[in-house]
């Protein structure tokens, strides 16, 4: 499966992307951002000119009433600007969260719809984690970029105003302020970047500490913690990683301290030189008191805008990387055809033929094929069993039949047509399956059977499936019937079902989908042999004449099937009915004999 090269994006492209998303999802984000910029510039200019303006008025000898009026106007103006800025800052968050939420939804939908090989690819899963950082919280690039952009543009505008102002004193004053401010920023950032250079060390420590916390809260581990006394061990591990993290942060804070000292020294040099020139000009009578205060204030604040611009550009770069990771993930080229494939509707009452034609498959990074040159035809309405030892390739064969993977070599055919031409989601609609790991969600019983929200559930059909699966009586006994929540991870009133009850619920779900092909991939592995055999027989009776595939490592459970395949050494070692395979006295008969003796011995021991 050849992968297409992913696109890459720069800062300008990512900023444009976010602006387009805001324009599409919530235009008020842009309006509020513009308002915050204007308020920020206005507030800084009012603070810059208020004292010089009052001094100039005093020098001109204006009346006390006019002077009081001027002070009042400045005070009211600053109060109104600050109030408006505070209002915009407070309400900006809600609209920005809305934009981030749409990105978060797109991200999760991308993951849910991704080709199955992506889901088992460690590199893809790592990129998923990197993309999630963009939209996980308020400080991710998907939301905080608006704060960065507003502050950066405010700094740029104020920088231009202050630059034009200081240029009137002399070009070298502005140049000196820019040079020393820039030097202080870059030198300080280089020192502070110690933490960034050691980010992998920090991430590793945090991951270990978080893992201990996560595992200590895992309900599945609760019994082991109590029986084996794991609590003190977990506490010791957490304290160990906490101490290591404290040592790391002490080193980081020391680096920050040296950066702050350097910044103070350069600020002293910059301000001292500029202030000395202004004082000399004032003593020579070249500056009025009002002009002196104006330029003096401008020098003090000039470094703020230079540092703010560099800091903003650095923050924008980091947030752009987050957004780029998100965009690259969401635009990851798919391995299968989704949307652009040939439509494939499910034909009602039609029994399909599935075929593996000279199929070989090798997992990425593996040094040998899991399946090699397999030829198999699954006939319409046939009940096929696939058996073999763990790791023989049974589940891989099912993944190929279901279209989760494309073969490395050969073809998977549906009614004689290569499935790679079809829209893969249309192909999936032809299958109902119960896998080893159930996709139980924290929803109601009805929602888990119908795999949709409550209002979309066909209640009569759902109850029919529950009845046929033999779990309707249990559901009726529950506090809220079919609307009872399953599991306690989300809902306090949730209930837990036993293994056998979950099996029957999954059977009801498979029946509800009413697909032409039914697949069971060892979903009963946790049950005892008798319970597994009974449940498989239940599946067989209820699937009727639909095409069915059953996987089991217990050979006796699938004796009812029309045909049994024994998978070994990457291929089909034997095939036939249960009786035929036993009569041949081959590998199947040998394994069946071993399992039979084991179960008989178990019965005798427990008699």
Coordinates of C-alpha atoms in Angstrom, one line a residue, residues 78-524:
X78 CA -9.0 55.4 29.0
X79 CA -11.8 54.0 31.2
X80 CA -14.0 53.3 28.1
X81 CA -11.3 51.7 26.1
X82 CA -10.2 49.5 29.0
X83 CA -13.8 48.5 29.7
X84 CA -14.4 47.7 26.1
X85 CA -11.2 45.7 26.0
X86 CA -12.1 43.8 29.1
X87 CA -15.6 43.0 27.7
X88 CA -14.1 41.8 24.4
X89 CA -11.4 39.7 26.2
X90 CA -14.0 38.0 28.3
X91 CA -16.4 37.2 25.5
X92 CA -13.7 36.3 22.9
X93 CA -13.1 32.9 24.5
X94 CA -16.6 31.5 23.7
X95 CA -16.4 32.2 20.0
X96 CA -12.9 30.9 19.8
X97 CA -13.9 27.7 21.6
X98 CA -16.6 27.2 19.0
X99 CA -14.0 27.4 16.2
X100 CA -11.7 25.0 18.1
X101 CA -14.6 22.6 18.7
X102 CA -15.4 22.3 15.0
X103 CA -11.7 21.5 14.4
X104 CA -11.8 19.0 17.2
X105 CA -14.9 17.3 15.6
X106 CA -13.2 17.2 12.2
X107 CA -10.1 15.6 13.8
X108 CA -12.1 12.9 15.5
X109 CA -14.2 12.2 12.5
X110 CA -11.0 11.9 10.4
X111 CA -9.7 9.3 12.8
X112 CA -13.0 7.4 13.0
X113 CA -13.2 7.3 9.2
X114 CA -9.5 6.5 8.5
X115 CA -8.5 3.4 6.7
X116 CA -8.0 0.5 9.1
X117 CA -4.3 0.0 8.4
X118 CA -3.8 3.6 9.7
X119 CA -5.3 2.6 13.1
X120 CA -2.7 -0.1 13.5
X121 CA 0.2 2.1 12.3
X122 CA 2.3 3.4 15.3
X123 CA 3.5 6.4 13.2
X124 CA -0.1 7.3 12.3
X125 CA -1.1 7.1 16.0
X126 CA 1.8 9.3 17.0
X127 CA 0.7 11.9 14.4
X128 CA -2.8 11.6 15.9
X129 CA -1.5 12.6 19.3
X130 CA 0.5 15.5 17.8
X131 CA -2.7 16.7 16.0
X132 CA -4.7 16.5 19.2
X133 CA -2.4 18.9 20.9
X134 CA -3.8 21.7 18.6
X135 CA -7.4 21.3 19.9
X136 CA -7.1 19.6 23.3
X137 CA -7.4 22.8 25.5
X138 CA -7.5 26.6 25.4
X139 CA -3.7 26.9 25.1
X140 CA -3.5 24.8 22.0
X141 CA -2.7 26.4 18.6
X142 CA -6.3 25.9 17.5
X143 CA -7.5 28.5 20.0
X144 CA -4.6 30.4 21.4
X145 CA -3.5 31.6 18.0
X146 CA -6.2 34.3 18.2
X147 CA -4.6 35.7 21.3
X148 CA -1.1 35.6 19.7
X149 CA -2.3 37.3 16.5
X150 CA -4.1 40.1 18.4
X151 CA -1.1 40.8 20.6
X152 CA 1.3 40.6 17.7
X153 CA -0.6 43.0 15.5
X154 CA -1.1 45.4 18.5
X155 CA 2.7 45.3 19.1
X156 CA 3.4 45.9 15.4
X157 CA 1.2 48.9 15.2
X158 CA 2.5 50.4 18.5
X159 CA 6.0 49.7 17.4
X160 CA 5.5 51.7 14.2
X161 CA 4.0 54.6 16.1
X162 CA 6.9 54.6 18.6
X163 CA 9.5 54.3 15.9
X164 CA 8.1 57.3 14.0
X165 CA 8.1 59.2 17.3
X166 CA 11.7 58.4 18.3
X167 CA 12.9 59.0 14.8
X168 CA 12.3 62.7 15.5
X169 CA 14.9 62.6 18.2
X170 CA 17.5 60.9 16.0
X171 CA 17.6 57.8 14.0
X172 CA 20.4 56.2 16.1
X173 CA 18.2 56.3 19.2
X174 CA 15.6 54.1 17.6
X175 CA 18.3 51.9 16.1
X176 CA 20.0 51.6 19.6
X177 CA 16.7 50.6 21.2
X178 CA 15.9 48.1 18.4
X179 CA 19.4 46.5 18.5
X180 CA 19.7 46.1 22.3
X181 CA 16.0 45.0 22.7
X182 CA 16.5 42.4 20.0
X183 CA 19.9 41.3 21.5
X184 CA 18.3 40.9 24.9
X185 CA 15.4 38.9 23.5
X186 CA 17.4 36.5 21.4
X187 CA 20.0 35.9 24.1
X188 CA 17.3 35.4 26.7
X189 CA 15.4 33.0 24.5
X190 CA 18.5 31.0 23.8
X191 CA 19.0 30.5 27.5
X192 CA 15.3 29.8 28.2
X193 CA 15.4 27.3 25.3
X194 CA 17.1 24.9 27.6
X195 CA 13.8 23.5 28.5
X196 CA 12.8 23.2 24.8
X197 CA 16.0 21.4 24.0
X198 CA 15.2 18.9 26.9
X199 CA 11.5 18.6 26.0
X200 CA 11.8 14.9 25.3
X201 CA 13.2 14.3 28.8
X202 CA 10.4 16.3 30.3
X203 CA 7.7 14.6 28.2
X204 CA 9.1 11.2 29.2
X205 CA 8.9 12.0 32.9
X206 CA 5.4 13.4 32.6
X207 CA 4.3 10.4 30.6
X208 CA 5.6 8.0 33.3
X209 CA 3.9 10.0 36.1
X210 CA 0.7 10.2 34.2
X211 CA 0.8 6.5 33.4
X212 CA 1.0 5.7 37.1
X213 CA -1.9 8.0 37.9
X214 CA -4.0 6.5 35.1
X215 CA -3.3 2.9 36.1
X216 CA -4.1 3.6 39.7
X217 CA -7.5 4.9 38.7
X218 CA -8.2 2.0 36.3
X219 CA -11.1 0.0 37.6
X220 CA -9.7 -3.1 35.8
X221 CA -6.7 -2.9 38.1
X222 CA -8.6 -2.3 41.3
X223 CA -8.8 -6.0 42.3
X224 CA -5.1 -6.5 41.7
X225 CA -4.2 -3.5 43.7
X226 CA -6.0 -4.9 46.7
X227 CA -5.1 -8.6 46.4
X228 CA -1.4 -8.1 45.6
X229 CA -0.9 -4.9 47.6
X230 CA 0.2 -2.9 44.5
X231 CA -0.7 0.4 46.1
X232 CA 2.6 1.1 47.9
X233 CA 4.5 0.2 44.7
X234 CA 2.4 2.7 42.6
X235 CA 2.9 5.3 45.3
X236 CA 6.7 4.8 45.3
X237 CA 6.8 5.0 41.5
X238 CA 4.8 8.2 41.5
X239 CA 7.0 9.8 44.2
X240 CA 10.1 8.8 42.2
X241 CA 8.9 10.4 39.0
X242 CA 7.6 13.5 40.9
X243 CA 11.1 14.0 42.4
X244 CA 12.7 13.7 39.0
X245 CA 10.3 16.2 37.6
X246 CA 11.0 18.6 40.4
X247 CA 14.8 18.4 39.7
X248 CA 14.1 19.1 36.1
X249 CA 12.1 22.2 36.8
X250 CA 14.7 23.5 39.3
X251 CA 17.2 23.4 36.4
X252 CA 14.8 25.1 34.1
X253 CA 14.1 27.9 36.6
X254 CA 17.8 28.5 37.0
X255 CA 18.1 29.0 33.3
X256 CA 15.2 31.4 33.4
X257 CA 16.9 33.4 36.2
X258 CA 20.1 33.9 34.1
X259 CA 18.0 35.0 31.2
X260 CA 16.1 37.6 33.4
X261 CA 19.4 38.9 34.7
X262 CA 20.8 39.4 31.2
X263 CA 17.6 41.1 30.2
X264 CA 17.9 43.6 33.1
X265 CA 21.5 44.3 32.2
X266 CA 20.8 45.1 28.6
X267 CA 17.7 47.1 29.5
X268 CA 19.9 49.2 31.9
X269 CA 22.4 49.8 29.0
X270 CA 19.7 50.7 26.5
X271 CA 17.7 53.0 28.7
X272 CA 20.8 54.6 30.2
X273 CA 22.1 55.6 26.8
X274 CA 18.7 56.9 25.6
X275 CA 17.9 58.7 28.8
X276 CA 21.4 60.4 28.8
X277 CA 20.8 61.8 25.3
X278 CA 17.3 63.0 26.2
X279 CA 18.6 64.7 29.4
X280 CA 21.4 66.4 27.5
X281 CA 18.9 67.7 24.9
X282 CA 16.6 69.0 27.6
X283 CA 19.5 70.8 29.3
X284 CA 20.5 72.4 26.0
X285 CA 16.9 73.6 25.7
X286 CA 16.2 71.4 22.6
X287 CA 13.3 69.7 24.3
X288 CA 10.3 71.1 26.2
X289 CA 9.2 69.4 29.4
X290 CA 6.3 67.9 27.6
X291 CA 8.5 66.6 24.7
X292 CA 11.0 65.2 27.2
X293 CA 8.3 63.2 29.1
X294 CA 6.9 62.0 25.8
X295 CA 10.2 60.7 24.4
X296 CA 11.2 59.4 27.9
X297 CA 8.0 57.3 28.0
X298 CA 8.5 56.2 24.4
X299 CA 12.0 54.9 25.2
X300 CA 10.7 53.0 28.2
X301 CA 7.9 51.4 26.2
X302 CA 9.8 50.8 23.0
X303 CA 11.5 47.7 24.2
X304 CA 8.1 46.3 25.1
X305 CA 7.0 46.3 21.5
X306 CA 10.2 44.9 20.1
X307 CA 10.2 42.1 22.6
X308 CA 6.5 41.6 22.1
X309 CA 6.9 41.2 18.3
X310 CA 9.7 38.7 18.6
X311 CA 7.8 36.8 21.3
X312 CA 4.7 36.9 19.2
X313 CA 6.5 35.6 16.1
X314 CA 8.0 32.7 18.2
X315 CA 4.6 31.8 19.7
X316 CA 3.0 32.1 16.3
X317 CA 5.6 29.7 14.9
X318 CA 4.9 27.1 17.6
X319 CA 1.2 27.4 17.2
X320 CA 1.6 27.2 13.4
X321 CA 3.4 23.8 13.9
X322 CA 0.4 22.6 16.0
X323 CA -2.0 23.7 13.2
X324 CA 0.2 22.2 10.5
X325 CA 0.2 18.9 12.4
X326 CA -3.6 19.0 12.6
X327 CA -4.0 19.9 8.9
X328 CA -1.5 17.3 7.7
X329 CA -3.3 14.6 9.8
X330 CA -6.7 15.6 8.6
X331 CA -5.5 15.6 5.0
X332 CA -3.6 12.3 5.3
X333 CA -4.1 10.5 1.9
X334 CA -6.4 7.5 2.4
X335 CA -5.3 4.0 1.5
X336 CA -8.8 3.0 0.3
X337 CA -11.4 4.6 -1.8
X338 CA -13.8 6.6 0.4
X339 CA -16.4 8.7 -1.5
X340 CA -14.6 8.4 -4.9
X341 CA -15.0 4.6 -5.2
X342 CA -17.7 2.9 -7.2
X343 CA -21.0 2.8 -5.3
X344 CA -22.0 -0.7 -3.9
X345 CA -25.5 -1.0 -2.6
X346 CA -26.5 -4.0 -0.5
X347 CA -28.9 -6.2 -2.5
X348 CA -31.8 -7.4 -0.4
X349 CA -32.1 -11.2 -0.2
X350 CA -29.0 -11.6 -2.4
X351 CA -26.3 -14.1 -1.2
X352 CA -22.8 -13.0 -2.2
X353 CA -19.8 -15.0 -3.2
X354 CA -16.5 -13.9 -1.5
X355 CA -13.2 -15.0 -2.9
X356 CA -9.5 -14.7 -2.0
X357 CA -7.5 -15.3 -5.2
X358 CA -3.8 -16.0 -4.8
X359 CA -3.7 -13.7 -1.7
X360 CA -0.6 -13.0 0.2
X361 CA -0.3 -10.5 3.1
X362 CA 2.6 -9.1 5.0
X363 CA 2.2 -6.6 7.9
X364 CA 4.3 -3.5 7.6
X365 CA 7.8 -4.0 9.0
X366 CA 7.4 -7.8 9.1
X367 CA 10.1 -10.1 7.5
X368 CA 7.7 -12.8 6.3
X369 CA 4.1 -13.2 5.0
X370 CA 1.4 -13.9 7.5
X371 CA -0.6 -15.5 4.7
X372 CA 1.0 -16.7 1.5
X373 CA -0.8 -17.5 -1.8
X374 CA -4.2 -18.4 -0.3
X375 CA -7.1 -19.3 -2.5
X376 CA -10.5 -19.5 -1.0
X377 CA -14.1 -19.2 -2.2
X378 CA -16.8 -18.5 0.3
X379 CA -20.0 -19.7 -1.4
X380 CA -23.4 -18.0 -1.0
X381 CA -25.1 -19.0 2.2
X382 CA -22.2 -21.2 3.4
X383 CA -21.2 -21.5 7.0
X384 CA -17.4 -21.5 7.1
X385 CA -15.2 -22.1 10.1
X386 CA -11.6 -21.0 10.3
X387 CA -9.6 -22.7 13.0
X388 CA -6.0 -22.9 14.0
X389 CA -3.5 -22.1 16.7
X390 CA -3.0 -18.5 18.0
X391 CA -0.9 -16.5 15.5
X392 CA -1.7 -18.8 12.6
X393 CA -3.3 -15.9 10.6
X394 CA -7.0 -16.6 11.2
X395 CA -7.8 -12.9 12.2
X396 CA -5.7 -11.7 9.3
X397 CA -7.8 -13.7 6.9
X398 CA -10.9 -12.2 8.3
X399 CA -9.5 -8.7 8.0
X400 CA -8.9 -9.3 4.3
X401 CA -12.4 -10.7 3.7
X402 CA -13.9 -7.7 5.5
X403 CA -11.8 -5.2 3.6
X404 CA -9.9 -3.9 6.6
X405 CA -6.7 -4.6 4.7
X406 CA -5.8 -5.0 1.0
X407 CA -3.6 -8.0 0.2
X408 CA 0.0 -7.5 -0.5
X409 CA -0.5 -9.7 -3.5
X410 CA -3.6 -11.1 -5.1
X411 CA -7.2 -10.0 -5.0
X412 CA -10.3 -10.0 -2.8
X413 CA -13.4 -10.5 -4.9
X414 CA -17.1 -9.9 -4.3
X415 CA -19.2 -11.7 -6.8
X416 CA -16.2 -11.8 -9.0
X417 CA -15.3 -8.1 -8.8
X418 CA -12.2 -6.7 -7.1
X419 CA -13.3 -4.8 -4.0
X420 CA -10.6 -2.1 -4.4
X421 CA -12.8 -0.4 -7.0
X422 CA -15.7 0.1 -4.6
X423 CA -16.4 2.8 -2.0
X424 CA -15.0 0.9 1.0
X425 CA -17.7 2.2 3.3
X426 CA -20.3 0.7 1.0
X427 CA -18.4 -2.6 1.1
X428 CA -18.4 -2.6 5.0
X429 CA -22.2 -2.4 4.9
X430 CA -22.3 -5.9 3.7
X431 CA -20.9 -7.3 6.9
X432 CA -22.2 -7.7 10.5
X433 CA -19.4 -8.8 12.9
X434 CA -18.7 -9.7 16.5
X435 CA -15.0 -9.4 17.2
X436 CA -12.9 -10.4 20.1
X437 CA -13.1 -6.8 21.5
X438 CA -16.6 -5.4 21.6
X439 CA -17.3 -1.8 20.8
X440 CA -19.4 -1.2 23.9
X441 CA -20.1 2.5 24.4
X442 CA -21.4 4.3 27.4
X443 CA -24.9 4.6 26.0
X444 CA -28.2 2.9 26.5
X445 CA -28.9 -0.8 25.6
X446 CA -31.0 0.3 22.7
X447 CA -28.2 2.6 21.3
X448 CA -25.6 -0.2 21.6
X449 CA -27.8 -2.6 19.7
X450 CA -28.8 -0.1 17.0
X451 CA -25.4 1.8 17.0
X452 CA -27.2 5.1 16.7
X453 CA -28.8 7.7 19.0
X454 CA -32.0 7.0 20.9
X455 CA -34.4 8.8 18.6
X456 CA -33.2 6.9 15.5
X457 CA -33.6 3.4 17.0
X458 CA -36.2 1.2 15.4
X459 CA -37.7 0.0 18.7
X460 CA -39.8 -2.9 17.3
X461 CA -36.8 -4.2 15.3
X462 CA -34.5 -3.8 18.3
X463 CA -36.8 -5.8 20.6
X464 CA -37.2 -8.5 17.9
X465 CA -33.4 -8.8 17.8
X466 CA -33.1 -8.9 21.6
X467 CA -35.8 -11.7 21.7
X468 CA -34.0 -13.8 19.1
X469 CA -30.7 -13.3 20.8
X470 CA -32.2 -14.5 24.1
X471 CA -31.5 -11.4 26.2
X472 CA -34.8 -9.6 26.0
X473 CA -35.9 -10.8 29.5
X474 CA -32.7 -9.5 31.0
X475 CA -33.2 -6.1 29.4
X476 CA -36.8 -5.9 30.7
X477 CA -35.5 -6.5 34.2
X478 CA -33.2 -3.5 34.1
X479 CA -34.3 -0.3 35.9
X480 CA -35.0 1.6 32.7
X481 CA -35.4 -1.3 30.3
X482 CA -33.8 -0.8 27.0
X483 CA -32.9 2.8 28.0
X484 CA -30.7 1.6 30.9
X485 CA -27.2 2.9 30.5
X486 CA -24.5 0.3 29.9
X487 CA -21.2 0.7 31.8
X488 CA -20.3 3.0 34.7
X489 CA -17.5 5.0 33.2
X490 CA -19.8 7.9 32.3
X491 CA -23.2 7.2 33.9
X492 CA -23.6 6.6 37.6
X493 CA -26.7 4.5 37.0
X494 CA -25.0 2.3 34.4
X495 CA -25.1 -1.5 34.7
X496 CA -22.5 -4.1 33.8
X497 CA -23.4 -7.3 32.0
X498 CA -21.8 -10.7 32.4
X499 CA -19.7 -12.1 29.6
X500 CA -22.5 -14.3 28.2
X501 CA -25.0 -11.5 28.4
X502 CA -22.6 -9.2 26.5
X503 CA -22.2 -11.9 23.8
X504 CA -26.0 -12.1 23.4
X505 CA -26.2 -8.3 23.2
X506 CA -23.6 -8.3 20.5
X507 CA -25.6 -11.0 18.7
X508 CA -28.6 -8.7 18.8
X509 CA -26.5 -5.9 17.4
X510 CA -25.4 -8.2 14.5
X511 CA -28.9 -9.2 13.8
X512 CA -30.1 -5.6 13.9
X513 CA -27.7 -4.6 11.1
X514 CA -29.2 -7.4 9.0
X515 CA -26.2 -7.7 6.7
X516 CA -25.8 -10.5 4.1
X517 CA -22.4 -11.7 5.6
X518 CA -21.9 -12.4 9.3
X519 CA -18.4 -12.7 10.8
X520 CA -17.5 -14.0 14.3
X521 CA -13.8 -13.6 15.2
X522 CA -13.4 -15.5 18.5
X523 CA -15.8 -13.3 20.5
X524 CA -16.4 -16.2 22.9

